[in-house]
PDB file of C-alpha atoms in Angstrom:
ATOM      1  CA  UNK A   2      91.451  96.221  87.730  1.00 57.00           C
ATOM      2  CA  UNK A   3      91.517  94.507  91.077  1.00 78.00           C
ATOM      3  CA  UNK A   4      88.351  95.764  92.810  1.00 88.00           C
ATOM      4  CA  UNK A   5      89.606  94.889  96.278  1.00 89.00           C
ATOM      5  CA  UNK A   6      92.702  96.995  95.694  1.00 91.00           C
ATOM      6  CA  UNK A   7      90.520  99.941  94.654  1.00 92.00           C
ATOM      7  CA  UNK A   8      88.436  99.428  97.796  1.00 94.00           C
ATOM      8  CA  UNK A   9      91.543  99.331  99.999  1.00 93.00           C
ATOM      9  CA  UNK A  10      92.858 102.563  98.514  1.00 95.00           C
ATOM     10  CA  UNK A  11      89.461 104.250  98.874  1.00 96.00           C
ATOM     11  CA  UNK A  12      89.482 103.138 102.506  1.00 95.00           C
ATOM     12  CA  UNK A  13      93.044 104.387 102.895  1.00 95.00           C
ATOM     13  CA  UNK A  14      91.999 107.842 101.680  1.00 96.00           C
ATOM     14  CA  UNK A  15      88.973 107.875 103.981  1.00 96.00           C
ATOM     15  CA  UNK A  16      90.955 106.615 106.984  1.00 95.00           C
ATOM     16  CA  UNK A  17      93.724 109.166 106.464  1.00 94.00           C
ATOM     17  CA  UNK A  18      91.090 111.923 106.266  1.00 95.00           C
ATOM     18  CA  UNK A  19      89.524 110.688 109.510  1.00 95.00           C
ATOM     19  CA  UNK A  20      92.971 110.520 111.088  1.00 90.00           C
ATOM     20  CA  UNK A  21      93.602 114.191 110.269  1.00 93.00           C
ATOM     21  CA  UNK A  22      90.053 115.099 111.338  1.00 93.00           C
ATOM     22  CA  UNK A  23      90.666 113.523 114.748  1.00 92.00           C
ATOM     23  CA  UNK A  24      93.931 115.414 115.154  1.00 89.00           C
ATOM     24  CA  UNK A  25      92.127 118.670 114.321  1.00 88.00           C
ATOM     25  CA  UNK A  26      89.899 118.017 117.332  1.00 91.00           C
ATOM     26  CA  UNK A  27      92.968 117.629 119.556  1.00 89.00           C
ATOM     27  CA  UNK A  28      95.615 119.954 118.053  1.00 84.00           C
ATOM     28  CA  UNK A  29      97.977 119.414 120.980  1.00 88.00           C
ATOM     29  CA  UNK A  30      98.506 115.872 119.684  1.00 87.00           C
ATOM     30  CA  UNK A  31     100.187 117.295 116.597  1.00 84.00           C
ATOM     31  CA  UNK A  32     102.784 118.943 118.814  1.00 85.00           C
ATOM     32  CA  UNK A  33     104.036 115.471 119.692  1.00 88.00           C
ATOM     33  CA  UNK A  34     107.105 114.805 117.538  1.00 89.00           C
ATOM     34  CA  UNK A  35     106.473 111.051 117.360  1.00 91.00           C
ATOM     35  CA  UNK A  36     102.966 111.623 115.972  1.00 90.00           C
ATOM     36  CA  UNK A  37     104.287 114.111 113.430  1.00 89.00           C
ATOM     37  CA  UNK A  38     106.979 111.656 112.376  1.00 93.00           C
ATOM     38  CA  UNK A  39     104.468 108.812 112.122  1.00 92.00           C
ATOM     39  CA  UNK A  40     102.186 110.894 109.886  1.00 93.00           C
ATOM     40  CA  UNK A  41     105.147 111.710 107.666  1.00 94.00           C
ATOM     41  CA  UNK A  42     106.344 108.098 107.661  1.00 94.00           C
ATOM     42  CA  UNK A  43     102.949 106.883 106.473  1.00 95.00           C
ATOM     43  CA  UNK A  44     102.963 109.376 103.600  1.00 95.00           C
ATOM     44  CA  UNK A  45     106.588 108.608 102.767  1.00 95.00           C
ATOM     45  CA  UNK A  46     105.852 104.901 102.381  1.00 94.00           C
ATOM     46  CA  UNK A  47     102.645 105.560 100.443  1.00 95.00           C
ATOM     47  CA  UNK A  48     104.516 107.825  98.026  1.00 96.00           C
ATOM     48  CA  UNK A  49     107.445 105.389  97.727  1.00 95.00           C
ATOM     49  CA  UNK A  50     105.217 102.477  96.759  1.00 94.00           C
ATOM     50  CA  UNK A  51     103.194 104.595  94.333  1.00 96.00           C
ATOM     51  CA  UNK A  52     106.399 105.786  92.655  1.00 96.00           C
ATOM     52  CA  UNK A  53     107.624 102.201  92.435  1.00 94.00           C
ATOM     53  CA  UNK A  54     104.297 101.065  90.928  1.00 95.00           C
ATOM     54  CA  UNK A  55     104.474 103.874  88.377  1.00 95.00           C
ATOM     55  CA  UNK A  56     108.084 103.049  87.527  1.00 93.00           C
ATOM     56  CA  UNK A  57     109.210 106.493  88.638  1.00 93.00           C
ATOM     57  CA  UNK A  58     112.106 107.583  90.837  1.00 91.00           C
ATOM     58  CA  UNK A  59     111.242 108.286  94.436  1.00 88.00           C
ATOM     59  CA  UNK A  60     112.291 111.454  96.211  1.00 89.00           C
ATOM     60  CA  UNK A  61     112.901 110.873  99.920  1.00 90.00           C
ATOM     61  CA  UNK A  62     111.763 113.586 102.317  1.00 92.00           C
ATOM     62  CA  UNK A  63     111.779 114.266 106.026  1.00 91.00           C
ATOM     63  CA  UNK A  64     109.114 115.798 108.215  1.00 92.00           C
ATOM     64  CA  UNK A  65     111.270 118.926 108.401  1.00 92.00           C
ATOM     65  CA  UNK A  66     110.874 119.402 104.634  1.00 94.00           C
ATOM     66  CA  UNK A  67     107.284 120.501 105.237  1.00 92.00           C
ATOM     67  CA  UNK A  68     106.813 124.131 106.238  1.00 90.00           C
ATOM     68  CA  UNK A  69     103.837 123.209 108.399  1.00 89.00           C
ATOM     69  CA  UNK A  70     101.627 120.297 109.315  1.00 89.00           C
ATOM     70  CA  UNK A  71      99.021 121.773 107.001  1.00 91.00           C
ATOM     71  CA  UNK A  72     101.523 121.399 104.158  1.00 94.00           C
ATOM     72  CA  UNK A  73     101.982 117.745 105.114  1.00 94.00           C
ATOM     73  CA  UNK A  74      98.212 117.270 105.227  1.00 94.00           C
ATOM     74  CA  UNK A  75      97.877 118.836 101.768  1.00 96.00           C
ATOM     75  CA  UNK A  76     100.520 116.464 100.428  1.00 96.00           C
ATOM     76  CA  UNK A  77      98.583 113.526 101.903  1.00 96.00           C
ATOM     77  CA  UNK A  78      95.509 114.731 100.013  1.00 97.00           C
ATOM     78  CA  UNK A  79      97.520 115.085  96.783  1.00 97.00           C
ATOM     79  CA  UNK A  80      98.888 111.576  97.233  1.00 97.00           C
ATOM     80  CA  UNK A  81      95.370 110.146  97.475  1.00 97.00           C
ATOM     81  CA  UNK A  82      94.324 111.977  94.312  1.00 97.00           C
ATOM     82  CA  UNK A  83      97.391 110.651  92.493  1.00 97.00           C
ATOM     83  CA  UNK A  84      96.874 107.100  93.778  1.00 97.00           C
ATOM     84  CA  UNK A  85      93.205 107.112  92.714  1.00 96.00           C
ATOM     85  CA  UNK A  86      94.162 108.354  89.250  1.00 96.00           C
ATOM     86  CA  UNK A  87      96.836 105.664  88.942  1.00 96.00           C
ATOM     87  CA  UNK A  88      94.406 102.920  89.971  1.00 96.00           C
ATOM     88  CA  UNK A  89      91.855 104.122  87.404  1.00 94.00           C
ATOM     89  CA  UNK A  90      94.442 103.893  84.622  1.00 94.00           C
ATOM     90  CA  UNK A  91      96.760 101.018  85.538  1.00 95.00           C
ATOM     91  CA  UNK A  92      96.642  97.948  83.312  1.00 93.00           C
ATOM     92  CA  UNK A  93      96.503  94.312  84.350  1.00 93.00           C
ATOM     93  CA  UNK A  94      99.834  93.889  82.607  1.00 95.00           C
ATOM     94  CA  UNK A  95     101.463  96.552  84.784  1.00 95.00           C
ATOM     95  CA  UNK A  96      99.975  95.050  87.942  1.00 95.00           C
ATOM     96  CA  UNK A  97     101.582  91.734  87.032  1.00 95.00           C
ATOM     97  CA  UNK A  98     105.033  93.166  86.340  1.00 96.00           C
ATOM     98  CA  UNK A  99     107.742  92.548  88.912  1.00 96.00           C
ATOM     99  CA  UNK A 100     109.323  95.424  90.801  1.00 94.00           C
ATOM    100  CA  UNK A 101     112.273  95.332  93.151  1.00 90.00           C
ATOM    101  CA  UNK A 102     111.795  97.171  96.436  1.00 88.00           C
ATOM    102  CA  UNK A 103     115.000  99.220  96.583  1.00 83.00           C
ATOM    103  CA  UNK A 104     115.086  99.697 100.349  1.00 82.00           C
ATOM    104  CA  UNK A 105     115.134  95.931 100.993  1.00 82.00           C
ATOM    105  CA  UNK A 106     118.612  94.901  99.908  1.00 79.00           C
ATOM    106  CA  UNK A 107     119.509  91.865 101.969  1.00 83.00           C
ATOM    107  CA  UNK A 108     117.696  89.824 100.997  1.00 87.00           C
ATOM    108  CA  UNK A 109     116.305  91.653  97.976  1.00 83.00           C
ATOM    109  CA  UNK A 110     112.538  91.848  97.676  1.00 88.00           C
ATOM    110  CA  UNK A 111     110.965  91.431  94.240  1.00 92.00           C
ATOM    111  CA  UNK A 112     107.209  91.181  93.850  1.00 93.00           C
ATOM    112  CA  UNK A 113     104.408  92.011  91.427  1.00 96.00           C
ATOM    113  CA  UNK A 114     103.160  95.608  91.415  1.00 96.00           C
ATOM    114  CA  UNK A 115      99.770  94.346  92.625  1.00 96.00           C
ATOM    115  CA  UNK A 116     101.314  92.821  95.749  1.00 94.00           C
ATOM    116  CA  UNK A 117     103.448  95.904  96.359  1.00 93.00           C
ATOM    117  CA  UNK A 118     100.325  98.071  96.321  1.00 95.00           C
ATOM    118  CA  UNK A 119      98.589  95.723  98.748  1.00 94.00           C
ATOM    119  CA  UNK A 120     101.631  95.945 101.033  1.00 91.00           C
ATOM    120  CA  UNK A 121     101.463  99.750 101.001  1.00 91.00           C
ATOM    121  CA  UNK A 122      97.765  99.745 101.892  1.00 92.00           C
ATOM    122  CA  UNK A 123      98.351  97.313 104.755  1.00 90.00           C
ATOM    123  CA  UNK A 124     101.313  99.338 106.003  1.00 85.00           C
ATOM    124  CA  UNK A 125      99.144 102.449 106.357  1.00 85.00           C
ATOM    125  CA  UNK A 126      96.420 100.440 108.067  1.00 79.00           C
ATOM    126  CA  UNK A 127      98.968  99.044 110.527  1.00 80.00           C
ATOM    127  CA  UNK A 128     100.210 102.491 111.540  1.00 78.00           C
ATOM    128  CA  UNK A 129      96.793 104.059 111.928  1.00 77.00           C
TER     129      UNK A 129
END
């Protein structure tokens, strides 16, 4: 397993937890629709790339699909548990397999699972 990838995903989990911790200190920030949408967008992309890496279908959601911000936060925590489990079990062969990113159509984007997972980690880092 790629140790740097594991480190990036451990950092992603820690950074997301710190993100939510900071918002808990300033709850008014979570009333801002753009912040709420950004938090959802980060999770949406994380879940999309994990589904792609697993070879599973992805279910799109919107921020309105969550009954509360606490529900969104709980889903973020579940995602990190699922991602950690996947990284513990994924094979080198799977990491080398090519996936096509379905939301990039023109031009199409095909890349190894390993690179796709790196992209997802960097995407979250960018938005934080």
